[in-house]
Coordinates of C-alpha atoms in Angstrom, one line a residue:
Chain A
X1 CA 93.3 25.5 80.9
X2 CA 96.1 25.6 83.7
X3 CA 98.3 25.9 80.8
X4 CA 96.5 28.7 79.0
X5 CA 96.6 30.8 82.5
X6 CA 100.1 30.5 83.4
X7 CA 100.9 31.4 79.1
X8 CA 99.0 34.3 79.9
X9 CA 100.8 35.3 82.9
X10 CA 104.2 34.6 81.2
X11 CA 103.3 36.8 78.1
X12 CA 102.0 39.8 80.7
X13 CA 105.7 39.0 81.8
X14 CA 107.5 39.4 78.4
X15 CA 105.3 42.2 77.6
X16 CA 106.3 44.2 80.8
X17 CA 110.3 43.6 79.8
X18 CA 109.5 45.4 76.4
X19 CA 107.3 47.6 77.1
X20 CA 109.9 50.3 78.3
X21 CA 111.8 50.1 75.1
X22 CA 108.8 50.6 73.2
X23 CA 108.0 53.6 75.5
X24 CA 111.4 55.3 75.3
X25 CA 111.9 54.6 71.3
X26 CA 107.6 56.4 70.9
X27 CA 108.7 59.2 73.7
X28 CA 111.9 60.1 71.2
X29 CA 110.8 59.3 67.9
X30 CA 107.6 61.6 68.1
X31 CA 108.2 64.1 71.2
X32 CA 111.9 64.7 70.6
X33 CA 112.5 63.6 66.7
X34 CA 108.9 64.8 65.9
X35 CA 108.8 62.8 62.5
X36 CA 107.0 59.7 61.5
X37 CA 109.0 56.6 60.9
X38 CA 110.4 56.3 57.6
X39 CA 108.8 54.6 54.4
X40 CA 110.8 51.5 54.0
X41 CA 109.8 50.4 57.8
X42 CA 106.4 49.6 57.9
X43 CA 104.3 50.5 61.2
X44 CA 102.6 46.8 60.5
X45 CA 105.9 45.1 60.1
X46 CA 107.2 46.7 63.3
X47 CA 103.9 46.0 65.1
X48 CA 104.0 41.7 64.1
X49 CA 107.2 42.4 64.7
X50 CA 107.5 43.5 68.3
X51 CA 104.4 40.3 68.3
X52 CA 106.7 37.8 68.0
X53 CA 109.2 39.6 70.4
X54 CA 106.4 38.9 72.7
X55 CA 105.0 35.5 71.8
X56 CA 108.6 34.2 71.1
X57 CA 109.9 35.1 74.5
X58 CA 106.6 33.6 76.3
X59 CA 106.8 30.4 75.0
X60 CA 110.3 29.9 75.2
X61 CA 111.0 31.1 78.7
X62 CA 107.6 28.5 79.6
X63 CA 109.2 26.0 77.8
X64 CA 112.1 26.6 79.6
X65 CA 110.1 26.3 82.7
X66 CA 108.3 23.2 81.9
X67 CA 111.3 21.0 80.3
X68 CA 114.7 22.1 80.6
X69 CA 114.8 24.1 84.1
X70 CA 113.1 21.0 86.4
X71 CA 115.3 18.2 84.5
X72 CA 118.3 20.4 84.7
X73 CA 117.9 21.4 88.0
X74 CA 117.6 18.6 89.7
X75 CA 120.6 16.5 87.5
X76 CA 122.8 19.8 88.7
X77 CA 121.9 18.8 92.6
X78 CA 122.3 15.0 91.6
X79 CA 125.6 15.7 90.1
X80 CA 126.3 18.0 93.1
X81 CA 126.2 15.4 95.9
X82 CA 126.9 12.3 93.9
X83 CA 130.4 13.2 95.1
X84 CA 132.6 12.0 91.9
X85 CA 134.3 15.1 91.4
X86 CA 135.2 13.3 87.2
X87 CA 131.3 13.4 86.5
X88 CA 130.6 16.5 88.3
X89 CA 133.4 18.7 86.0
X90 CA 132.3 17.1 83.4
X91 CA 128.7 17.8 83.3
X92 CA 129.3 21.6 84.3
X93 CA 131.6 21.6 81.5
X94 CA 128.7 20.5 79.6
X95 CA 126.1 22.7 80.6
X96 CA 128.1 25.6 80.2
X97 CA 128.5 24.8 76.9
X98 CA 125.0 23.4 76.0
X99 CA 123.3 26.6 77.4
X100 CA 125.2 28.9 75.3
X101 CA 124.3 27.8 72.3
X102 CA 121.1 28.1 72.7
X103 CA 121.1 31.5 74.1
X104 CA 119.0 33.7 71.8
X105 CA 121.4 36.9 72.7
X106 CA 124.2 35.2 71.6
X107 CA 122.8 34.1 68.6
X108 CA 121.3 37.2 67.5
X109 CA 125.0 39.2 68.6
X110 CA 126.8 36.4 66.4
X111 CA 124.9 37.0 63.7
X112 CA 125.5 40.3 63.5
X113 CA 129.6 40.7 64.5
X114 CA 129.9 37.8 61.2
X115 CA 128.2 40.7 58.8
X116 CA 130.3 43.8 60.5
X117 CA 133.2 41.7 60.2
X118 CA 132.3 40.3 56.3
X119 CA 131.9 44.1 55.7
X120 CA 135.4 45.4 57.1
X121 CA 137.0 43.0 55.0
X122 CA 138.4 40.8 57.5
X123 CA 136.3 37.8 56.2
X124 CA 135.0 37.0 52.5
X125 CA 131.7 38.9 52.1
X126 CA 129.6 35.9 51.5
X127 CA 126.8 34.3 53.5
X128 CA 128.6 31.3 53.7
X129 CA 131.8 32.4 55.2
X130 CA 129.6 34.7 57.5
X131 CA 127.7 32.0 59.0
X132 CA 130.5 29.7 59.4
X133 CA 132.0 32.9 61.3
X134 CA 129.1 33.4 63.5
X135 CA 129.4 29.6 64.3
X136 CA 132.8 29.7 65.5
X137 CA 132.3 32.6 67.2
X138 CA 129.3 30.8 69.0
X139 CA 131.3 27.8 69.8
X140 CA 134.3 30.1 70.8
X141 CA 132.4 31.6 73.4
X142 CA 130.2 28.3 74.4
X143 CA 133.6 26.5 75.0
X144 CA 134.6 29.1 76.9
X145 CA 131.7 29.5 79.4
X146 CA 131.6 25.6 79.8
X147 CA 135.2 26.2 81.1
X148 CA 134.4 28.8 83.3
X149 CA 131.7 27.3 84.8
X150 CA 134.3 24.2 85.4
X151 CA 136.7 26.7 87.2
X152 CA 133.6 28.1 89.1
X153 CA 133.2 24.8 90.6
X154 CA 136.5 23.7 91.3
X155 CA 136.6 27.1 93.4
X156 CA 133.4 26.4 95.1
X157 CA 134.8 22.7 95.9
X158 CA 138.4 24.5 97.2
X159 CA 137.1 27.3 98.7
X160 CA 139.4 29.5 96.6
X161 CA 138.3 33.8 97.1
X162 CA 136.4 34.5 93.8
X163 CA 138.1 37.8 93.9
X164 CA 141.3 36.6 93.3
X165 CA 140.5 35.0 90.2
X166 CA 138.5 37.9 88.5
X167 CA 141.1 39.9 89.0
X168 CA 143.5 37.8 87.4
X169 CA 141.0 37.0 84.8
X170 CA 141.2 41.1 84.5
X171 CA 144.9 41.1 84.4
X172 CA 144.5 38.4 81.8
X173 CA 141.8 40.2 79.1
X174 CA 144.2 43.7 79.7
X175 CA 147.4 41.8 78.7
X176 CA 145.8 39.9 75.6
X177 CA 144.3 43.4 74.8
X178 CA 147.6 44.6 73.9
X179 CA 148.8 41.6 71.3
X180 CA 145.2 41.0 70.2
X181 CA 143.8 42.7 66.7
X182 CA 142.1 45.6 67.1
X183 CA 139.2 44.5 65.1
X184 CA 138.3 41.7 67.2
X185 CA 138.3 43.8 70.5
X186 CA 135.0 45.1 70.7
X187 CA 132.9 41.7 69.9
X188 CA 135.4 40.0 72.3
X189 CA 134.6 42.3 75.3
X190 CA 130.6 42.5 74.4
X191 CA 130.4 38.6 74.2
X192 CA 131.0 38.6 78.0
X193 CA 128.0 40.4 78.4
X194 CA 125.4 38.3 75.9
X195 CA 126.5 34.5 76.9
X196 CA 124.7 34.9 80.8
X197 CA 121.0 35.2 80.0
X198 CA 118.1 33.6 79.9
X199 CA 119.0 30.0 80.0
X200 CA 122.6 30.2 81.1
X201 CA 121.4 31.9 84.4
X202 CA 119.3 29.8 86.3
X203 CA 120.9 26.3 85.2
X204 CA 124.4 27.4 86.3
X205 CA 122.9 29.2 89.3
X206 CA 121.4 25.9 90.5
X207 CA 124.2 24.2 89.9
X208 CA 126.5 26.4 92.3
X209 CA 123.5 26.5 94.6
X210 CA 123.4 23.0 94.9
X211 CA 127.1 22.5 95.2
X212 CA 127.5 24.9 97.6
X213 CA 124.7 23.7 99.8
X214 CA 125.6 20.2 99.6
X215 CA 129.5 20.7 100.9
X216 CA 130.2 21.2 104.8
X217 CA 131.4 24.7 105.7
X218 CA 130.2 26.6 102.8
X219 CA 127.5 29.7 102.4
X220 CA 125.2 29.1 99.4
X221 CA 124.6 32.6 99.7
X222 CA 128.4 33.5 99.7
X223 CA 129.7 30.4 97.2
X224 CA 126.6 29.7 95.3
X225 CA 126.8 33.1 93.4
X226 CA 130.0 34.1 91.5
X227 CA 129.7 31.3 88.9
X228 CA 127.8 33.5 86.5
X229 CA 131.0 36.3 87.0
X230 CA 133.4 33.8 85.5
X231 CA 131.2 33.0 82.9
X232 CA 131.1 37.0 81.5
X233 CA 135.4 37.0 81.7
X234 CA 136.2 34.2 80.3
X235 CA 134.6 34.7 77.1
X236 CA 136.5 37.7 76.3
X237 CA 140.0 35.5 77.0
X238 CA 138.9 33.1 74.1
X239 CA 137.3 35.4 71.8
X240 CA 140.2 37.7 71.8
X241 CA 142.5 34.2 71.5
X242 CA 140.2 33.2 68.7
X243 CA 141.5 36.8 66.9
X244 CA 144.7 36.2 67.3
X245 CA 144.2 32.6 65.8
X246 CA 141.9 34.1 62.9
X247 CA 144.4 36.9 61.5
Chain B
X1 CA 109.5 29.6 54.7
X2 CA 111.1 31.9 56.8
X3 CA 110.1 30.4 59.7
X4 CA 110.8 27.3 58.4
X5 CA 114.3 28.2 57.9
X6 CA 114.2 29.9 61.3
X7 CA 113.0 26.6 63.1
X8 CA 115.5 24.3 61.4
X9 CA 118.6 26.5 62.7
X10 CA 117.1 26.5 66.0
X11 CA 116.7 23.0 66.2
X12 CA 120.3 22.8 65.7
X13 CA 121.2 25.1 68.5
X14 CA 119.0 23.7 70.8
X15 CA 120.1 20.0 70.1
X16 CA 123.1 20.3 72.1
X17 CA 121.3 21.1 75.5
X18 CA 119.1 18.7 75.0
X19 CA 121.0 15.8 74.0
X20 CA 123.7 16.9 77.1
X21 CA 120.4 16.8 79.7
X22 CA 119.0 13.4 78.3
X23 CA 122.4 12.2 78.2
X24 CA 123.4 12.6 81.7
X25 CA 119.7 11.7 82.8
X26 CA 119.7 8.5 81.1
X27 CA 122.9 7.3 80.7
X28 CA 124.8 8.7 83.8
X29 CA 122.4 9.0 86.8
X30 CA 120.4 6.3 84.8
X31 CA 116.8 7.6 85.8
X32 CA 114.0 7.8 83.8
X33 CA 112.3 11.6 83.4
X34 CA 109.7 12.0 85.4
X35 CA 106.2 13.8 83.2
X36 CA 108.5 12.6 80.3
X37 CA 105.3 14.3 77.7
X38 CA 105.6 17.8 79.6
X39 CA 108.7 17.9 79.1
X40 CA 108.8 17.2 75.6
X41 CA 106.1 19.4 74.5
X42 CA 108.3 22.1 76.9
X43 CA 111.3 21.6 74.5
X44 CA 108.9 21.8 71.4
X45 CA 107.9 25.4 73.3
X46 CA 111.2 26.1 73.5
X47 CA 112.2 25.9 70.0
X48 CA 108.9 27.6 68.5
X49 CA 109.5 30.4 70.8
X50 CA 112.7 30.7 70.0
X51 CA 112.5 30.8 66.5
X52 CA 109.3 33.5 66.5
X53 CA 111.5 35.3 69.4
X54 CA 114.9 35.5 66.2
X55 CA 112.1 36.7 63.6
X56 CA 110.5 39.6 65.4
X57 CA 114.2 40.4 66.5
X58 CA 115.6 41.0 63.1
X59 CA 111.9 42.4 62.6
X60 CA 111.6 45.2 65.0
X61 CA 114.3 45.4 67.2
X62 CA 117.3 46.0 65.0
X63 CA 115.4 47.7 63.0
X64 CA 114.0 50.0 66.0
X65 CA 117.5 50.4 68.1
X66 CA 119.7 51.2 64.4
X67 CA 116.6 53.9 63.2
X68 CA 117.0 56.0 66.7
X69 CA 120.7 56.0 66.2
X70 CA 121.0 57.1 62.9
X71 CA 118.2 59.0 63.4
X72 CA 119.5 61.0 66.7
X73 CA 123.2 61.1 64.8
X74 CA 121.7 62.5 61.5
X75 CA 123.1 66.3 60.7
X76 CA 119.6 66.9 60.1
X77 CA 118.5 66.8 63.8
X78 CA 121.8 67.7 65.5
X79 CA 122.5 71.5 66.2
X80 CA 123.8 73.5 63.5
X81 CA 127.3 73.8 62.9
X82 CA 129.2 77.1 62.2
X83 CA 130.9 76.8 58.7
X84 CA 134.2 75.8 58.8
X85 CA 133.5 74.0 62.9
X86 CA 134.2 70.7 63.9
X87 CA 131.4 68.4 65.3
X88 CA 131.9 68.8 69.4
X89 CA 130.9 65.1 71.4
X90 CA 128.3 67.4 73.5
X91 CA 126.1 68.0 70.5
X92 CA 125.0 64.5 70.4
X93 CA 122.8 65.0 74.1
X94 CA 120.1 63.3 72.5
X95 CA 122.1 60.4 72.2
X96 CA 123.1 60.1 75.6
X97 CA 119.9 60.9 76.8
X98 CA 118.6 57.8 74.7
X99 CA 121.1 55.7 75.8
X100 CA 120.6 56.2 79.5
X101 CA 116.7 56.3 79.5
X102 CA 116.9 52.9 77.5
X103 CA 119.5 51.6 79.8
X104 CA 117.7 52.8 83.5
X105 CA 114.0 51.5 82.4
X106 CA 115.0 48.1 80.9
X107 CA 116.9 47.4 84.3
X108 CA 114.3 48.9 86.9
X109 CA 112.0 46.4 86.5
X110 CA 113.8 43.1 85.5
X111 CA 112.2 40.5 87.2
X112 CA 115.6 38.8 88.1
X113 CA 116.9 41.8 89.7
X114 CA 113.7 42.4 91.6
X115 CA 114.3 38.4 92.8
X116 CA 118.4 39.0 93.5
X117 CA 117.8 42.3 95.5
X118 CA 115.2 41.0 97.9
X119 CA 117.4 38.0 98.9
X120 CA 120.6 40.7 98.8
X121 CA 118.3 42.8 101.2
X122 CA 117.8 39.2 103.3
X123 CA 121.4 38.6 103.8
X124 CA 122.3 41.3 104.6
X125 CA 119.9 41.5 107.7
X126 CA 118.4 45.5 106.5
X127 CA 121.6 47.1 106.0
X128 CA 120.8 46.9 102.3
X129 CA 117.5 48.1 101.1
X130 CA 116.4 46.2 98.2
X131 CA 115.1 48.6 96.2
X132 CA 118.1 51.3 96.3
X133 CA 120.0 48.0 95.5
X134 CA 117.8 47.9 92.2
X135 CA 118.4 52.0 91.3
X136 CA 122.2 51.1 92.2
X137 CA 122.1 48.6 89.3
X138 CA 119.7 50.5 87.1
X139 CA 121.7 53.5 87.5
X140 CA 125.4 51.5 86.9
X141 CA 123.5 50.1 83.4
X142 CA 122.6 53.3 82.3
X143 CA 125.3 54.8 82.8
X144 CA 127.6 52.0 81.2
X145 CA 125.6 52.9 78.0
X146 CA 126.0 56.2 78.2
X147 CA 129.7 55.9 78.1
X148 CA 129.5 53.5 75.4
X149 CA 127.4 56.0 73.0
X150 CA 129.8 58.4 74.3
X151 CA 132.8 56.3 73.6
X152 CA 131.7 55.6 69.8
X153 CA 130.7 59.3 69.4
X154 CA 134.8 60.0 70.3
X155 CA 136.4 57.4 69.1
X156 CA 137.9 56.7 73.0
X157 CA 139.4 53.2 72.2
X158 CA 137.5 50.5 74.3
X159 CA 139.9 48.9 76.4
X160 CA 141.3 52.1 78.1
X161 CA 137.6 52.7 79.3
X162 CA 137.1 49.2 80.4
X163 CA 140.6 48.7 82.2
X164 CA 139.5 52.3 84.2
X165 CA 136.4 50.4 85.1
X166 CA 138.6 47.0 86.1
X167 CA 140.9 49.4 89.0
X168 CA 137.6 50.7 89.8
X169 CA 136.7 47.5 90.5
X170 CA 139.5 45.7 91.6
X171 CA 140.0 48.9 94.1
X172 CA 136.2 48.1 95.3
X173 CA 136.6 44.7 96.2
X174 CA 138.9 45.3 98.7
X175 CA 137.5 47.5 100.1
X176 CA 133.7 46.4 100.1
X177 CA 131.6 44.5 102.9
X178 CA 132.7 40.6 100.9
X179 CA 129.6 39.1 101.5
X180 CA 128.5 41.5 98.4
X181 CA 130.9 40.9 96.3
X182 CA 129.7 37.7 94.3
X183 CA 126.4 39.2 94.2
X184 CA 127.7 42.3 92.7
X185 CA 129.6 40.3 90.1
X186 CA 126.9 38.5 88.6
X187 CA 124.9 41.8 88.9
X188 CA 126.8 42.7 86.0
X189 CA 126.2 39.5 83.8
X190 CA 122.4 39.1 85.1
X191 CA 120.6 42.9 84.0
X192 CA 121.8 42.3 80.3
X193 CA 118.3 40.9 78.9
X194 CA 117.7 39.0 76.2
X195 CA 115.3 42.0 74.3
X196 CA 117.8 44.7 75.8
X197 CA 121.1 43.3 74.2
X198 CA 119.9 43.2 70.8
X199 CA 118.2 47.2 71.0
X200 CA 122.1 48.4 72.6
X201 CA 123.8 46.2 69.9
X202 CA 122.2 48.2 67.2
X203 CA 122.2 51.1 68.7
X204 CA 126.1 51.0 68.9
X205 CA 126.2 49.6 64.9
X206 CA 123.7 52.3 63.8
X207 CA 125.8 55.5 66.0
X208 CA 128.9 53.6 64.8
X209 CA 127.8 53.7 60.9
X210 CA 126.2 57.0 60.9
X211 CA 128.9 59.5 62.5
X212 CA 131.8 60.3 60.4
X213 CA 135.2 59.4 60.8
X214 CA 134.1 56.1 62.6
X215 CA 134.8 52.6 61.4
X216 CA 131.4 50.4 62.1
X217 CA 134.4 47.4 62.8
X218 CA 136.4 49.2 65.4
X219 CA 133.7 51.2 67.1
X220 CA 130.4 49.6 67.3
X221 CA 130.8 47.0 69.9
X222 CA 131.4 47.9 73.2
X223 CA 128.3 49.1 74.8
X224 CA 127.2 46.0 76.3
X225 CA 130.6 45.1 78.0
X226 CA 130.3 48.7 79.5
X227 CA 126.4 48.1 80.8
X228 CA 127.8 44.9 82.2
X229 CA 130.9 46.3 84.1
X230 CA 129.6 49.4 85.7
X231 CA 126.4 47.6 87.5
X232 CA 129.5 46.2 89.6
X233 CA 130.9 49.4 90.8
X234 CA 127.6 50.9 91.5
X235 CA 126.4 47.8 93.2
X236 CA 129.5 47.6 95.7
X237 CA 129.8 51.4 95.9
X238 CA 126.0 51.3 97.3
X239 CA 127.1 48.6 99.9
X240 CA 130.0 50.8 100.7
X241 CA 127.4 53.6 101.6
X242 CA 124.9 51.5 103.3
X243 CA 127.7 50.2 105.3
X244 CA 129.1 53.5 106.3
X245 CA 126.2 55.1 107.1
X246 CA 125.2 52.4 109.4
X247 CA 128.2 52.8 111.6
X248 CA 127.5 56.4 111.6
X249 CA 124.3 55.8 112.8
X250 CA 125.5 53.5 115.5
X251 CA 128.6 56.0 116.4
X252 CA 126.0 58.5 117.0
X253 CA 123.1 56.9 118.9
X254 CA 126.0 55.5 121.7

C-alpha cells in the first residue's frame, strides 16, 4: 500500500516533467499550425505513447530509488573514507562507467546518431553495423565519463581549482575541433550533454559529496559539486577521438 | 514482442551497473545488502521502467519533436516568398519561438533545479535568490535552443558558436563570486532531462532534414550542447548581478 502511494506520487512527478512539452507541442500544433496531426500518426498511438513516457519514467526513477541510489550511496561514502586511494579511483572509474550505460538519454541519442550516420554514408546502412555503432558510441562516451569522474576525484583529493581544468578541457575540445571530421562534430559536442542525467547525477554527486565531506579542509558545498562538469567535457574529447579513429 | 526485445536490450545495459554495485558490495567492502528483496524487486523496476520509458520514446516523442519541425519548416506554413527570393533565417520565428518555449518550460520546473537553487540560495547567505537562480537557468536553456534552431536554420558551423560560448565562459569565471562557479558548471549538465533530450534531438534532426541546402549529418546535432553551455553563463552572469547590486546597496545605505 506504502508502495502504491509513493508510485503514485512518483508518476504525479513524471507527469509534471512532461506535461509542458505536451502543452507547448498542443498550444503550436492547433493555435499557431491550426491543422490536425497527420494520418500516419495516430492520436491513440501518441496517447499510449506519451503512457509509457509516464509509466516508464515512474518506475524506473522508484526503482532507482529503492535499489541502486541507497546501495550506491552508501558504497560511494564507504569508498570515500576507507582511505585506499587504489579502490577509491577505481570504483569511481566504475561508476562513471556503469551509470552511463544505463542512461536512457544516451541510449535513445545513440540510437539515433548510428541511423543519421548509416544514412550519410559514413557507416554501411544496415542494422547491424548501426547498432554496433550506437554501441561504441555508448561505450566511447561511458569510458569517458568513468574517467572524468576519476579526474574529478583526484581534484577533490588535491584540492586542484576546477576552473583550471575546464578550461583546459575547453582548450582541448577547440583544438581537436580543428583535426576532427566534420561529421562527427555535432554528436561529439551533444554527448556531453545526454551522459549526466538521471542516474549519472545523484550517484556521482554522492560520491563527491562524501569525499569532500570526509577530507579535512574541504567545502562539500565548494568541492562536492564540479564532478558532474567534467563528466559533460570529457565526453566530447573521446567522441571526437573516436572520429578521428573511425575515418 | 517488442517489448520483449526492448527488455532484453535493457537488461544488457543495465547489467553493468549492477554487477559493478554487487561487486564492490560483496567482494570489496565484503558486506552483505541490507533489505536485499527491495532491492532486487527495485532493479526489476528499473529495467521494466526503462524499457516501457525506450518504447513510448520512439512512440511519441520523436515522433512529436520531428512533426513540429518539419511541420514549422514546411513552405506551406512559412511566409511567402517573392519569386526569384531567397529564404531569409527570420522567416522561420515560429521555430525559434518553439524552441525557446520548449526550452524555458521543461527547465522552470525541474525538480533538481528547484532542489540545487534552494541550497545555491543557502550558501550564499540571501545574496542569491533561489528562484531568479531558476529563471537564470531556464532563461540560459532556452536560449541555448534558440541558437541551435537558429544555427541549423543558417548553416553557422557548431564549433564557432560553442568556442564564443567557452570565452564567455572562461571570461566569467574569472570574474565571478567562486563559490558559484561549480554550481554553475553542473547547471549546465543537470537541466538537460531525460524526456527533454530526446524532444530537442528531433527537433534538430527534423529542422535539419526538412530545410534545404542542409545536410541531416552536419547540421542536426548541436542543440543540446548549446542548452547545456549557456545555463553556465546565465547562471554566473546572475551571480555577477546579485553580487553587484549588493554592494551598491551597501555603498548607499553607509
Amino acid at each position: 500500500m506504502k508502495l502504491l502511494t509513493s508510485l503514485l506520487r512518483a508518476s504525479l512527478d513524471s507527469l509534471r516533467d512532461l506535461t509542458p512539452v505536451v502543452l507547448v507541442v498542443v498550444f503550436f500544433q492547433f493555435l499557431v499550425l491550426r491543422q490536425p496531426l497527420p494520418d500516419h500518426m495516430g492520436l491513440v498511438d501518441l496517447g499510449v505513447g506519451l503512457v509509457y513516457v509516464v509509466l516508464g519514467l515512474t518506475l524506473f526513477v522508484k526503482g532507482l530509488q529503492l535499489g541502486l541510489f541507497p546501495i550506491g550511496e552508501d558504497l560511494a561514502y564507504a569508498f570515500a573514507r576507507k582511505g585506499s586511494l587504489a579502490w577509491l579511483l577505481l570504483f569511481s572509474f566504475a561508476l562513471g562507467f556503469g551509470t552511463t550505460v544505463a542512461e536512457p538519454a544516451l541510449i535513445a541519442v545513440a540510437n539515433k546518431a548510428a541511423e543519421v550516420v548509416a544514412a550519410g554514408g559514413i557507416i554501411p546502412n544496415d542494422i547491424e553495423n548501426q547498432s554496433r555503432f550506437a554501441f561504441q558510441l555508448r561505450m566511447v562516451v561511458a569510458v569517458s565519463v568513468g574517467s572524468a569522474v576519476v579526474l574529478g576525484v583526484l581534484r577533490i583529493f588535491k584540492g586542484w581549482p576546477l576552473h583550471y581544468l575546464i578550461i583546459a578541457g575547453y582548450v582541448i575540445v577547440l583544438l581537436i575541433t580543428t583535426v576532427a571530421p566534420e561529421e562527427i562534430i555535432g554528436i561529439a559536442y551533444d554527448s556531453g550533454g545526454v551522459t549526466t542525467s538521471t542516474i549519472t547525477v545523484p550517484l556521482v554527486t554522492a560520491l563527491g559529496v562524501g569525499l569532500a565531506s570526509s577530507i579535512k579542509g574541504r567545502n562539500p558545498m565548494l568541492d562536492g559539486f564540479g564532478l558532474i562538469a567534467f563528466a559533460s567535457v570529457m565526453p566530447i574529447i573521446f567522441v571526437l577521438v573516436f572520429g578521428l579513429v573511425l575515418t | 514482442m517488442q517489448l520483449l526485445q526492448t527488455l532484453y536490450s535493457t537488461l544488457l545495459d543495465v547489467l553493468p551497473i549492477a554487477a559493478i554495485i554487487f561487486g564492490f558490495q560483496y567482494l570489496v567492502i565484503r558486506r552483505r545488502v541490507t533489505h536485499l528483496p527491495r532491492v532486487l524487486s527495485g532493479f526489476g523496476m528499473v529495467l521494466l521502467g526503462l524499457s516501457l520509458f525506450l518504447l513510448g520514446l520512439e512512440q511519441a516523442l520523436f515522433p512529436l519533436g520531428e512533426l513540429m519541425a518539419v511541420q514549422l519548416a514546411s513552405p506551406a506554413f512559412l511566409p511567402e516568398l517573392v519569386d526569384g527570393a531567397q529564404r531569409h533565417w527570420s522567416d522561420y520565428y515560429w521555430v525559434y519561438l518553439f524552441a525557446f518555449a520548449i526550452g524555458a518550460s521543461t527547465t522552470i520546473a525541474e525538480p533538481s533545479l528547484i532542489a540545487v537553487s534552494i541550497k545555491a540560495g543557502e550558501i550564499s547567505g540571501g545574496t542569491i535568490d533561489p528562484f531568479m537562480l531558476r529563471i537564470a537557468v531556464a532563461l540560459g536553456m532556452a536560449f541555448g535552443i534558440t541558437l541551435g534552431a537558429w544555427r541549423i536554420v543558417t548553416g553557422t558551423p557548431l564549433h564557432w558558436l560553442v568556442m564564443g560560448a567557452y570565452v564567455l565562459v572562461i571570461l566569467q569565471t574569472l570574474r565571478s563570486p567562486r563559490m558559484i562557479i561549480p554550481l554553475a558548471f553542473d547547471s549546465g549538465g543537470v537541466t538537460t532531462s531525460t524526456i527533454t533530450v530526446p524532444i530537442i534531438a528531433a527537433l534538430g534532426l527534423g529542422l535539419a532534414s526538412s530545410i534545404e541546402g542542409r545536410s541531416i549529418l552536419l547540421d542536426g546535432f548541436g542543440m543540446i550542447a548549446l542548452a547545456c553551455l549557456f545555463p553556465i553563463i546565465t547562471v554566473m552572469g546572475y551571480a555577477q548581478l546579485a553580487n553587484w547590486l549588493e554592494t551598491r546597496k551597501k555603498r548607499t545605505t553607509e
